[in-house]
């Protein structure tokens, strides 16, 4: 076996087909494009995707590793004494003219150089050069997160000449670039690549002219399974757990209050943790809407207990008032009967005394003693009748107020809530999923 190129060149083997690179490079000016002053250079572009490493919604970017292959003709490097293609070392790249291609929407990019620079040069007899390089780039991708996590995003990779205008260079996708090799085999953790397409355009800049641009646009559909497990299912379970309080007795105040507060705080923590990996955008996302729906239902369950407890407490107070008023009315009746008996006895005693006095003095005193009791008795009867009438009117007014603000039974409220809350939550879920998935 031959150990290296030196052994191969030094051996007695015919290698006359190898072109003389020194003669090819004699008078070669790498600072000028091929055919300067004439028609533009046609550069064929091809891409092979090695990997898409990371897609970040927080920074709206993705990281991609590609093999970028560019091909053009440089007649200054043509040779005609053989028809074989010459593969050259990557260090030969520094001696050639290269298209000044750059990634327009790249935030950062770098070439791979382990174990050597990952670059390839192939030279054909007619002067056609194939230049391939391995590049990893972090590229910006504008995302619309309104339907997150039921969203679909379109990201782009734009390639353009930095210094040569359309008068000097023309980019076009290679005829072999009907599909992107490697892209259909990629498996991403959060997305699925649904389709991709190629686009050719010319950018017009007033100060510099027109520049050719090639774009690779690929669509990404987010995988929803992980979000259903991590966000939607815990939210649904928290809402269902808040409904457990409807089956707990009204008298168990600590149990129902602690359950309601715990579900509210847990829902708040879940909302904060889910938003930590997202950008602070002004747009309201679908996940935010669902979190707020669940938060409203959890908070409403807590308010339901407060309302039911208020009605139960109000009913107890009203019953206590009725009992006390009934007892006071009975005592008033009893005291009234006793007073009437005492009054009748006192009147009888007075009448007997007057009769005794009238026997001794039949004149003016008898007349006075007969007239005195009647006005007093009549006046007392009128006052008692008026007070009873006013009390009856007040009682009727209180009854009317009680009928207008009649409290609802707390157990009845819980029974209605057991059916109303799940039905309302199911209806809202139906509207939500239809709105964001259709």
Coordinates of C-alpha atoms in Angstrom, one line a residue:
X1 CA 0.0 0.0 0.0
X2 CA 1.1 3.5 -0.7
X3 CA 1.5 5.5 2.5
X4 CA 1.0 9.1 1.2
X5 CA 0.9 11.3 -1.9
X6 CA 4.6 11.7 -1.8
X7 CA 5.1 8.0 -2.3
X8 CA 2.6 8.0 -5.1
X9 CA 4.3 10.9 -6.9
X10 CA 7.7 9.4 -6.4
X11 CA 6.8 6.0 -7.7
X12 CA 7.2 5.0 -11.3
X13 CA 3.5 5.4 -12.1
X14 CA 2.2 7.4 -15.1
X15 CA 0.5 10.6 -13.7
X16 CA 0.7 12.7 -16.7
X17 CA -3.0 13.4 -16.6
X18 CA -2.5 15.7 -13.5
X19 CA -2.7 19.3 -14.6
X20 CA 0.0 21.7 -13.6
X21 CA -1.6 23.9 -11.0
X22 CA 1.3 26.4 -11.1
X23 CA 0.6 27.1 -14.8
X24 CA -3.1 27.3 -14.1
X25 CA -2.7 29.8 -11.4
X26 CA -0.1 31.9 -13.3
X27 CA -1.6 35.3 -13.8
X28 CA -4.8 34.4 -11.9
X29 CA -6.3 37.3 -10.0
X30 CA -8.6 36.1 -7.2
X31 CA -9.8 39.6 -6.6
X32 CA -11.7 39.8 -9.8
X33 CA -14.7 37.7 -10.8
X34 CA -14.6 35.4 -13.8
X35 CA -15.4 37.3 -17.0
X36 CA -15.2 40.7 -15.5
X37 CA -16.7 43.4 -17.7
X38 CA -18.9 40.7 -19.5
X39 CA -22.1 38.9 -18.6
X40 CA -22.7 38.0 -14.9
X41 CA -21.4 34.8 -13.4
X42 CA -24.1 32.1 -13.0
X43 CA -23.8 30.4 -9.6
X44 CA -25.8 27.3 -9.0
X45 CA -26.8 26.7 -5.3
X46 CA -27.7 23.5 -3.5
X47 CA -28.3 22.7 0.2
X48 CA -28.3 19.6 2.2
X49 CA -29.6 19.8 5.8
X50 CA -27.5 18.0 8.3
X51 CA -29.5 18.9 11.4
X52 CA -31.8 21.4 13.0
X53 CA -30.5 21.6 16.5
X54 CA -32.7 24.0 18.4
X55 CA -35.8 26.1 17.8
X56 CA -36.4 28.9 20.3
X57 CA -39.7 30.7 20.7
X58 CA -38.3 33.0 23.3
X59 CA -35.6 34.4 21.0
X60 CA -37.5 33.6 17.8
X61 CA -34.6 31.8 16.2
X62 CA -33.5 28.3 15.1
X63 CA -30.1 26.7 14.7
X64 CA -29.3 24.7 11.6
X65 CA -26.3 22.9 10.2
X66 CA -26.2 22.6 6.4
X67 CA -23.8 21.6 3.6
X68 CA -23.8 24.6 1.2
X69 CA -22.7 23.7 -2.3
X70 CA -22.0 26.4 -4.9
X71 CA -21.0 25.8 -8.5
X72 CA -19.8 28.2 -11.2
X73 CA -17.5 28.4 -14.2
X74 CA -14.2 30.1 -14.2
X75 CA -12.6 29.7 -17.6
X76 CA -9.2 30.8 -16.3
X77 CA -8.9 27.4 -14.6
X78 CA -9.9 25.2 -17.5
X79 CA -7.5 22.5 -18.8
X80 CA -7.9 20.3 -21.9
X81 CA -5.4 17.5 -21.7
X82 CA -7.6 15.3 -19.6
X83 CA -11.3 14.9 -18.9
X84 CA -10.9 13.9 -15.2
X85 CA -12.2 16.0 -12.3
X86 CA -9.6 17.2 -9.9
X87 CA -10.2 17.1 -6.2
X88 CA -8.2 19.8 -4.3
X89 CA -7.2 20.4 -0.8
X90 CA -9.3 22.8 1.3
X91 CA -6.3 25.1 1.6
X92 CA -6.6 25.8 -2.1
X93 CA -9.7 27.7 -1.4
X94 CA -7.7 30.7 -0.3
X95 CA -6.2 31.0 -3.8
X96 CA -9.6 31.1 -5.7
X97 CA -12.2 33.7 -6.4
X98 CA -15.4 32.7 -4.4
X99 CA -18.9 34.1 -4.5
X100 CA -19.5 36.4 -1.5
X101 CA -22.6 34.5 -0.4
X102 CA -23.9 35.3 3.1
X103 CA -27.0 34.3 5.1
X104 CA -29.2 37.4 5.3
X105 CA -31.2 36.5 8.4
X106 CA -28.4 34.9 10.4
X107 CA -27.6 36.0 13.9
X108 CA -24.4 34.1 14.0
X109 CA -22.6 31.5 11.9
X110 CA -19.4 29.5 11.8
X111 CA -17.5 27.0 9.7
X112 CA -16.5 23.6 11.1
X113 CA -12.8 22.9 11.3
X114 CA -12.4 19.5 13.0
X115 CA -10.2 17.8 12.1
X116 CA -9.5 20.1 9.2
X117 CA -11.7 22.8 7.6
X118 CA -14.8 21.2 6.3
X119 CA -14.5 22.6 2.8
X120 CA -14.4 20.8 -0.6
X121 CA -13.1 22.0 -4.0
X122 CA -13.5 20.1 -7.2
X123 CA -12.2 21.4 -10.5
X124 CA -13.5 20.1 -13.8
X125 CA -11.7 20.4 -17.2
X126 CA -14.0 23.0 -18.5
X127 CA -13.3 25.3 -15.6
X128 CA -16.5 24.4 -13.5
X129 CA -15.8 24.7 -9.8
X130 CA -17.7 23.0 -7.1
X131 CA -17.3 24.6 -3.7
X132 CA -18.9 22.9 -0.7
X133 CA -18.7 23.9 3.0
X134 CA -20.3 22.9 6.3
X135 CA -21.9 25.7 8.1
X136 CA -23.8 26.0 11.4
X137 CA -25.9 29.1 11.7
X138 CA -28.4 30.6 14.2
X139 CA -31.0 32.2 12.0
X140 CA -33.9 34.5 13.0
X141 CA -37.4 33.3 12.4
X142 CA -40.4 35.6 12.9
X143 CA -43.1 33.6 14.7
X144 CA -46.8 34.3 15.1
X145 CA -47.6 32.8 18.5
X146 CA -51.3 33.7 18.6
X147 CA -52.3 30.1 18.3
X148 CA -49.5 28.7 20.5
X149 CA -49.3 25.7 21.0
X150 CA -51.6 24.9 18.1
X151 CA -49.6 27.0 15.8
X152 CA -47.7 26.5 12.5
X153 CA -44.6 28.5 11.7
X154 CA -42.8 29.3 8.5
X155 CA -39.0 29.8 8.8
X156 CA -36.7 30.9 6.0
X157 CA -33.0 30.6 5.1
X158 CA -32.1 33.5 2.8
X159 CA -28.9 33.5 0.7
X160 CA -27.7 36.6 -1.0
X161 CA -24.6 38.1 -2.5
X162 CA -23.1 40.8 -0.2
X163 CA -21.1 42.9 -2.7
X164 CA -21.9 41.8 -6.2
X165 CA -25.1 43.1 -7.7
X166 CA -27.2 41.4 -10.4
X167 CA -25.0 42.8 -13.0
X168 CA -22.1 40.7 -11.8
X169 CA -23.6 37.6 -10.3
X170 CA -26.8 35.6 -10.7
X171 CA -28.0 32.9 -8.2
X172 CA -30.2 30.1 -9.1
X173 CA -31.2 26.8 -7.5
X174 CA -29.3 23.8 -9.0
X175 CA -31.2 21.5 -11.4
X176 CA -30.5 18.6 -8.9
X177 CA -32.1 20.6 -6.1
X178 CA -35.6 19.2 -6.5
X179 CA -35.7 18.1 -2.9
X180 CA -33.5 18.8 0.2
X181 CA -31.6 15.8 1.2
X182 CA -31.7 15.0 4.9
X183 CA -34.7 17.2 5.6
X184 CA -37.3 14.5 5.3
X185 CA -35.3 12.3 7.8
X186 CA -35.1 14.9 10.5
X187 CA -37.0 14.2 13.8
X188 CA -37.5 17.3 15.9
X189 CA -38.7 17.2 19.5
X190 CA -41.3 19.9 19.3
X191 CA -42.0 20.3 15.5
X192 CA -42.8 18.4 12.4
X193 CA -41.7 19.7 9.0
X194 CA -44.8 19.6 6.8
X195 CA -43.4 21.0 3.6
X196 CA -40.8 23.2 2.1
X197 CA -40.3 25.3 -1.1
X198 CA -37.6 27.2 -3.0
X199 CA -37.9 30.9 -3.9
X200 CA -35.8 33.1 -6.1
X201 CA -36.0 36.9 -5.8
X202 CA -34.1 40.1 -6.5
X203 CA -33.7 42.7 -3.7
X204 CA -33.7 46.3 -4.8
X205 CA -31.7 48.7 -2.7
X206 CA -31.8 52.4 -3.7
X207 CA -28.2 53.1 -2.7
X208 CA -26.5 49.9 -3.9
X209 CA -28.7 48.4 -6.7
X210 CA -30.3 45.0 -7.2
X211 CA -29.0 41.9 -5.5
X212 CA -30.0 38.3 -6.2
X213 CA -31.5 36.3 -3.3
X214 CA -32.4 32.6 -2.9
X215 CA -34.7 31.5 -0.1
X216 CA -35.5 28.2 1.4
X217 CA -38.9 28.3 3.2
X218 CA -40.0 25.4 5.3
X219 CA -43.2 25.0 7.4
X220 CA -43.2 23.7 10.9
X221 CA -46.2 22.2 12.8
X222 CA -45.9 22.1 16.5
X223 CA -46.3 18.8 18.2
X224 CA -49.2 19.2 20.8
X225 CA -48.8 16.0 22.8
X226 CA -46.2 17.4 25.2
X227 CA -48.3 20.5 25.9
X228 CA -51.5 18.5 26.5
X229 CA -49.6 16.4 29.1
X230 CA -47.8 19.3 30.7
X231 CA -50.3 22.2 30.6
X232 CA -53.8 21.2 29.5
X233 CA -54.3 18.1 31.5
X234 CA -53.0 19.6 34.8
X235 CA -55.3 22.6 34.3
X236 CA -58.4 20.4 33.6
X237 CA -57.6 18.3 36.7
X238 CA -57.2 21.5 38.9
X239 CA -60.6 22.7 37.7
X240 CA -62.2 19.3 38.4
X241 CA -60.6 19.3 41.9
X242 CA -62.2 22.7 42.7
X243 CA -65.6 21.0 42.1
X244 CA -65.0 18.6 45.0
X245 CA -65.9 21.4 47.4
X246 CA -69.5 21.2 46.1
X247 CA -69.8 17.8 47.8
X248 CA -68.3 18.9 51.1
X249 CA -70.6 20.0 53.9
X250 CA -71.3 23.7 54.4
X251 CA -70.3 23.4 58.0
X252 CA -66.7 22.3 57.0
X253 CA -65.5 25.8 56.5
X254 CA -61.7 25.1 56.8
X255 CA -61.9 22.2 54.3
X256 CA -63.7 24.1 51.6
X257 CA -61.7 27.4 52.0
X258 CA -58.4 25.6 52.0
X259 CA -59.3 23.6 48.9
X260 CA -60.4 26.7 47.0
X261 CA -57.3 28.7 47.9
X262 CA -55.0 25.8 47.1
X263 CA -56.5 25.3 43.6
X264 CA -56.3 29.1 42.9
X265 CA -52.6 29.3 44.0
X266 CA -51.7 26.1 42.1
X267 CA -53.3 27.5 38.9
X268 CA -51.4 30.7 39.3
X269 CA -48.1 28.8 39.6
X270 CA -48.9 26.7 36.5
X271 CA -49.6 29.9 34.5
X272 CA -46.3 31.5 35.5
X273 CA -44.2 28.4 34.9
X274 CA -45.7 27.9 31.4
X275 CA -45.0 31.5 30.4
X276 CA -41.4 31.5 31.5
X277 CA -40.3 29.8 28.3
X278 CA -42.1 32.2 26.0
X279 CA -41.3 35.7 24.8
X280 CA -43.1 38.6 26.5
X281 CA -45.1 39.4 23.5
X282 CA -48.2 41.6 23.4
X283 CA -50.2 39.0 21.5
X284 CA -52.5 36.8 23.6
X285 CA -51.6 33.2 23.0
X286 CA -54.1 30.3 22.9
X287 CA -52.5 28.7 26.0
X288 CA -52.9 32.0 27.9
X289 CA -56.6 32.0 27.0
X290 CA -57.1 28.4 28.3
X291 CA -55.2 29.2 31.5
X292 CA -57.5 32.2 32.2
X293 CA -60.5 30.1 31.4
X294 CA -59.4 27.5 34.0
X295 CA -58.5 30.3 36.5
X296 CA -61.9 31.8 36.2
X297 CA -63.6 28.5 36.9
X298 CA -61.4 27.7 39.8
X299 CA -62.0 31.2 41.3
X300 CA -65.7 30.9 40.6
X301 CA -65.8 27.7 42.7
X302 CA -64.3 29.6 45.6
X303 CA -66.8 32.5 45.2
X304 CA -69.7 29.9 45.0
X305 CA -68.8 28.7 48.5
X306 CA -68.7 32.3 49.8
X307 CA -72.1 32.9 48.3
X308 CA -73.6 29.7 49.7
X309 CA -72.0 30.3 53.1
X310 CA -73.5 33.8 53.2
X311 CA -77.0 32.5 52.4
X312 CA -76.7 29.8 55.1
X313 CA -75.5 32.3 57.7
X314 CA -78.3 34.8 56.6
X315 CA -80.9 32.0 57.0
X316 CA -79.7 31.2 60.5
X317 CA -79.9 34.8 61.5
X318 CA -83.4 35.2 60.1
X319 CA -84.6 32.1 61.9
X320 CA -83.1 33.4 65.2
X321 CA -84.8 36.7 64.7
X322 CA -88.2 35.0 64.1
X323 CA -87.7 32.9 67.1
X324 CA -86.9 35.8 69.3
X325 CA -89.7 37.9 67.9
X326 CA -92.2 35.1 68.5
X327 CA -91.0 34.7 72.1
X328 CA -91.3 38.5 72.7
X329 CA -94.8 38.6 71.3
X330 CA -95.9 35.8 73.5
X331 CA -94.4 37.5 76.6
X332 CA -96.2 40.7 75.6
X333 CA -99.5 38.9 75.3
X334 CA -99.0 37.2 78.7
X335 CA -98.0 40.6 80.4
X336 CA -101.0 42.2 78.7
X337 CA -103.4 39.7 80.2
X338 CA -101.9 40.1 83.6
X339 CA -102.1 43.9 83.3
X340 CA -105.8 43.6 82.3
X341 CA -106.6 41.4 85.3
X342 CA -104.8 43.8 87.7
X343 CA -106.5 46.8 86.0
X344 CA -109.9 45.2 86.4
X345 CA -109.2 44.4 90.1
X346 CA -108.1 47.9 90.7
X347 CA -111.2 49.4 89.0
X348 CA -113.4 47.2 91.1
X349 CA -111.7 48.3 94.3
X350 CA -112.0 51.9 93.3
X351 CA -115.7 51.5 92.6
X352 CA -116.3 49.9 96.0
X353 CA -114.5 52.8 97.7
X354 CA -116.5 55.4 95.7
X355 CA -119.7 53.7 96.7
X356 CA -118.8 53.9 100.4
X357 CA -117.9 57.6 100.0
X358 CA -121.0 58.3 98.1
X359 CA -123.2 57.2 101.0
X360 CA -121.6 59.9 103.1
X361 CA -121.4 62.6 100.5
X362 CA -124.1 62.3 97.8
X363 CA -123.6 65.6 96.2
X364 CA -120.8 66.9 94.1
X365 CA -118.3 64.1 95.1
X366 CA -120.5 61.4 93.8
X367 CA -120.7 63.1 90.4
X368 CA -117.0 63.6 90.2
X369 CA -116.2 60.0 91.3
X370 CA -118.5 58.7 88.5
X371 CA -116.9 60.9 85.7
X372 CA -113.3 60.4 86.6
X373 CA -112.6 56.8 85.6
X374 CA -114.3 56.9 82.2
X375 CA -111.9 59.3 80.4
X376 CA -108.9 57.6 81.8
X377 CA -110.1 54.2 80.7
X378 CA -111.1 55.4 77.2
X379 CA -107.7 57.2 76.7
X380 CA -105.8 54.1 77.7
X381 CA -107.8 51.9 75.2
X382 CA -107.1 54.3 72.3
X383 CA -103.4 54.4 72.9
X384 CA -103.1 50.7 73.1
X385 CA -105.0 50.3 69.8
X386 CA -102.8 52.8 68.0
X387 CA -99.6 51.1 69.3
X388 CA -100.9 47.7 68.1
X389 CA -101.7 49.2 64.7
X390 CA -98.2 50.7 64.2
X391 CA -96.6 47.4 65.3
X392 CA -98.7 45.5 62.8
X393 CA -97.7 47.9 60.0
X394 CA -94.0 47.4 60.8
X395 CA -94.4 43.7 60.8
X396 CA -96.0 43.8 57.4
X397 CA -93.1 45.9 56.0
X398 CA -90.5 43.6 57.4
X399 CA -92.3 40.6 55.8
X400 CA -92.3 42.3 52.4
X401 CA -88.6 43.0 52.7
X402 CA -87.9 39.4 53.6
X403 CA -89.9 38.2 50.6
X404 CA -87.9 40.5 48.3
X405 CA -84.5 39.4 49.7
X406 CA -85.4 35.8 50.4
X407 CA -82.1 33.8 50.8
X408 CA -81.5 30.6 48.8
X409 CA -80.8 27.4 50.6
X410 CA -77.1 26.7 50.6
X411 CA -77.5 23.0 49.8
X412 CA -79.6 23.9 46.8
X413 CA -76.8 26.2 45.6
X414 CA -74.3 23.3 45.8
X415 CA -76.7 21.0 43.9
X416 CA -77.1 23.5 41.1
X417 CA -73.3 24.1 41.0
X418 CA -72.6 20.4 40.7
X419 CA -74.3 20.4 37.3
X420 CA -73.8 24.0 36.1
X421 CA -70.0 24.1 36.5
X422 CA -69.1 20.9 34.5
X423 CA -71.6 21.8 31.8
X424 CA -70.3 25.3 31.4
X425 CA -66.7 24.1 31.4
X426 CA -67.4 21.5 28.7
X427 CA -69.2 24.1 26.5
X428 CA -66.3 26.6 26.8
X429 CA -63.8 23.8 26.0
X430 CA -65.8 22.9 22.9
X431 CA -65.7 26.5 21.7
X432 CA -62.0 26.9 22.5
X433 CA -60.8 23.8 20.6
X434 CA -63.0 24.5 17.6
X435 CA -61.8 28.1 17.4
X436 CA -58.0 27.3 17.7
X437 CA -57.8 24.0 15.7
X438 CA -60.0 24.7 12.8

